[in-house]
XYZ file of C-alpha atoms in Angstrom:
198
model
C 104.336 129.206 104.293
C 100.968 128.342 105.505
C 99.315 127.166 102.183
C 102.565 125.462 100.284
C 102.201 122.105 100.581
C 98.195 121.750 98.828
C 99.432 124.440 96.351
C 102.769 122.439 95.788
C 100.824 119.262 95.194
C 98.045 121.480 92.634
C 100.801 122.697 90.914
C 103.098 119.609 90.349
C 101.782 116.231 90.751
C 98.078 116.798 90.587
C 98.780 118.889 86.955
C 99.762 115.543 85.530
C 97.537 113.003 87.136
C 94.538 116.145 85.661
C 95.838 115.643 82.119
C 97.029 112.081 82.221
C 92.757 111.274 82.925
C 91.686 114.260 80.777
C 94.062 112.459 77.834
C 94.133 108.930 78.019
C 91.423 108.776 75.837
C 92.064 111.761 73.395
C 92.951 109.688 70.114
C 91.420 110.265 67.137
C 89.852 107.523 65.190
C 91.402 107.284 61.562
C 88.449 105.800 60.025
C 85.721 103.199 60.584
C 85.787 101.055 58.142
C 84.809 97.718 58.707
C 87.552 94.633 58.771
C 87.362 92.250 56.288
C 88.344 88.880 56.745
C 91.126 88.570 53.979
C 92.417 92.170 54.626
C 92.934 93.687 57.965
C 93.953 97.145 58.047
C 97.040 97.336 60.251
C 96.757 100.006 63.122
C 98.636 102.823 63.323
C 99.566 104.463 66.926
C 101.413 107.264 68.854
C 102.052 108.803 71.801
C 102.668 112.079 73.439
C 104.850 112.505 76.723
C 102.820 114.844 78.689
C 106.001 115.424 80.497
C 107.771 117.054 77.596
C 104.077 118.988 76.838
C 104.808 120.777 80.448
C 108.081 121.726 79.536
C 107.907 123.063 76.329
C 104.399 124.379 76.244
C 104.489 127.427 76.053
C 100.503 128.277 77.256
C 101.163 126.166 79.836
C 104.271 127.509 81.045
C 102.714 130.619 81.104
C 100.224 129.674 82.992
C 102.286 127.908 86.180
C 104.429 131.029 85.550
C 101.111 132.856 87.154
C 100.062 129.979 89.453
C 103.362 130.613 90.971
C 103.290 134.352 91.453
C 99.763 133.775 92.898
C 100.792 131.366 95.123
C 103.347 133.612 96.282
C 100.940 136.309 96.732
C 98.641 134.309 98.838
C 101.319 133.094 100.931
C 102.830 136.836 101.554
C 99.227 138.119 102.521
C 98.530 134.993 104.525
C 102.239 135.469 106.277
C 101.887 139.214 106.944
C 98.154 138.302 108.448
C 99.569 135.872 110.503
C 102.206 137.844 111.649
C 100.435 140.749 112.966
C 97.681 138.161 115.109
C 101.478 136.528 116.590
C 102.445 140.572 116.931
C 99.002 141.529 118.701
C 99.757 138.393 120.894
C 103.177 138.813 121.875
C 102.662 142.336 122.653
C 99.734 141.472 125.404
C 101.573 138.799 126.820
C 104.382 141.403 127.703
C 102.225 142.746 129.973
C 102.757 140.372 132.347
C 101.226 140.201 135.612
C 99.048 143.270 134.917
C 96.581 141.059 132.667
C 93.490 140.825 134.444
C 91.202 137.568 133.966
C 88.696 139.560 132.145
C 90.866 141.013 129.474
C 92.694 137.488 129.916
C 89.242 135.951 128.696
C 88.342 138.843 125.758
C 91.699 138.702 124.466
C 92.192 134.868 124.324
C 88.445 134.759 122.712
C 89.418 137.826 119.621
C 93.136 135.578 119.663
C 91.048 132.473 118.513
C 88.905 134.310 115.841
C 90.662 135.906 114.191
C 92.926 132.090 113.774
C 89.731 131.309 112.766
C 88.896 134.092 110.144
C 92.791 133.818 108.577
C 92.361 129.565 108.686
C 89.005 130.386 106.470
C 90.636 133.125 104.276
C 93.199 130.319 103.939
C 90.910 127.653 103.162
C 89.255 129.845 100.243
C 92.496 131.273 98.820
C 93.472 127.698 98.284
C 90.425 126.581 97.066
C 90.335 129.463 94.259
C 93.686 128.436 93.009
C 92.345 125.061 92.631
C 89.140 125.751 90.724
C 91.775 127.865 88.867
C 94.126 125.304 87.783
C 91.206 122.825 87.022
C 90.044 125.276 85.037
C 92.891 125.653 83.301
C 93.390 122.119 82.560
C 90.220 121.925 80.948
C 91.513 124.313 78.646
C 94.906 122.767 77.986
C 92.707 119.843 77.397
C 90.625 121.312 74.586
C 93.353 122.668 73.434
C 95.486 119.782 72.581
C 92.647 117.620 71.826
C 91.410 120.451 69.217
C 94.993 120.341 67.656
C 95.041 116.884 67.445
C 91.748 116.318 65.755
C 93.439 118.768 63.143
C 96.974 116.832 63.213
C 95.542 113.737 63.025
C 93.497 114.365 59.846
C 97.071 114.040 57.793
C 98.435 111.575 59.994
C 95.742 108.992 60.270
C 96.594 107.204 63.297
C 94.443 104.551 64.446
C 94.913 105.834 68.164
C 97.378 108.295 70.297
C 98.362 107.722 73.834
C 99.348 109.813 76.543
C 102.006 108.802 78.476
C 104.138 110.554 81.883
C 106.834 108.992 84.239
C 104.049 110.224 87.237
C 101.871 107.604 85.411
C 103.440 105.150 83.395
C 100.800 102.573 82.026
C 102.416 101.832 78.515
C 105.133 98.711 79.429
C 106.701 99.390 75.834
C 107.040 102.964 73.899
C 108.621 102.585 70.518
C 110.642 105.892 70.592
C 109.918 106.268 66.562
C 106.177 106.746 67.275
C 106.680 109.222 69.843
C 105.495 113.020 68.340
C 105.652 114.888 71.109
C 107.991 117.405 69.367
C 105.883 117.528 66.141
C 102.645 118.433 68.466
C 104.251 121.043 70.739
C 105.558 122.629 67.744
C 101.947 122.921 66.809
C 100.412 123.959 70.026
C 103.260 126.836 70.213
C 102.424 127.605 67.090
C 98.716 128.071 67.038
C 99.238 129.522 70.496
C 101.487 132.187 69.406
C 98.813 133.096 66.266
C 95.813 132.775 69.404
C 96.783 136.360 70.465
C 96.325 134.825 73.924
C 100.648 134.803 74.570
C 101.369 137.585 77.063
């Protein structure tokens, strides 16, 4: 397919290098009171694997679920476009000898635009599924952000990481402070009560 390897990369690898940098600096504050110097309050910390987010998620499943069939889409109409220039083409060139130079010339002149038109209808079909999928990580953004202001308000930690294999920047991870499960239990949940689930 024409348009599968920038739509590959939008849907895969560019997903989680979009919410690794929206993330990284989604922790919630527990409070800010000052340190005194006999008593330091000790932190408190976790992490979510925005791995396990993309695979339990359901929002977000949904939502490469319809990346996907668009993608498809664009590369079907793309194909069939394509395939009817190659069509047009092949059927002109069986005409052998009979060609003359002027039709030569007219033909080989439509040939090139309307390459041109598909590479532009190309160009904008992939650049609508990526303002698409940015969009939608802005929303998967808010929403885990939103649910975390609202987790973290029982939970008190002093900061919460994101962390993903694609962009591993923690050296340790204490697997007891990991609470990925307990937040995509929450996002499911408030995502199911949204209305929003198809």
């Amino acid at each position: 397919p024409m348009n599968q390897k920038l739509i590959n990369i939008i849907l895969g690898a560019g997903i989680a290098v979009m919410l690794f940098l929206h993330l990284k600096n989604s922790g919630t504050s527990a409070s800010s009171s000052s340190i005194k110097s006999d008593t330091a309050k000790a932190l408190k910390l976790a992490y979510v694997d925005l791995d396990s987010i993309q695979e339990k998620y359901v929002f977000y499943k949904e939502k490469m679920q319809e990346f996907e069939k668009k993608k498809e889409s664009a590369d079907r109409d793309l194909n069939n476009a394509f395939q009817k220039i190659e069509a047009e083409k092949n059927a002109f060139a069986q005409r052998g000898n009979s060609i003359t130079q002027a039709e030569y010339e007219n033909f080989q002149r439509a040939y090139q635009g309307k390459m041109q038109n598909l590479d532009q209808q190309k160009q904008m079909l992939e650049n609508n599924i990526a303002a698409e999928g940015a969009k939608t990580m802005e929303d998967l953004k808010k929403r885990i952000n939103n649910f975390l202001v609202e987790y973290n308000k029982k939970q008190a930690y002093s900061y919460i990481f994101s962390y993903s294999a694609a962009l591993n920047i923690l050296f340790y991870k204490d697997p007891a402070q990991d609470i990925t499960n307990e937040v995509v239990a929450g996002l499911n949940a408030a995502y199911n009560k949204s209305g929003d689930k198809k």
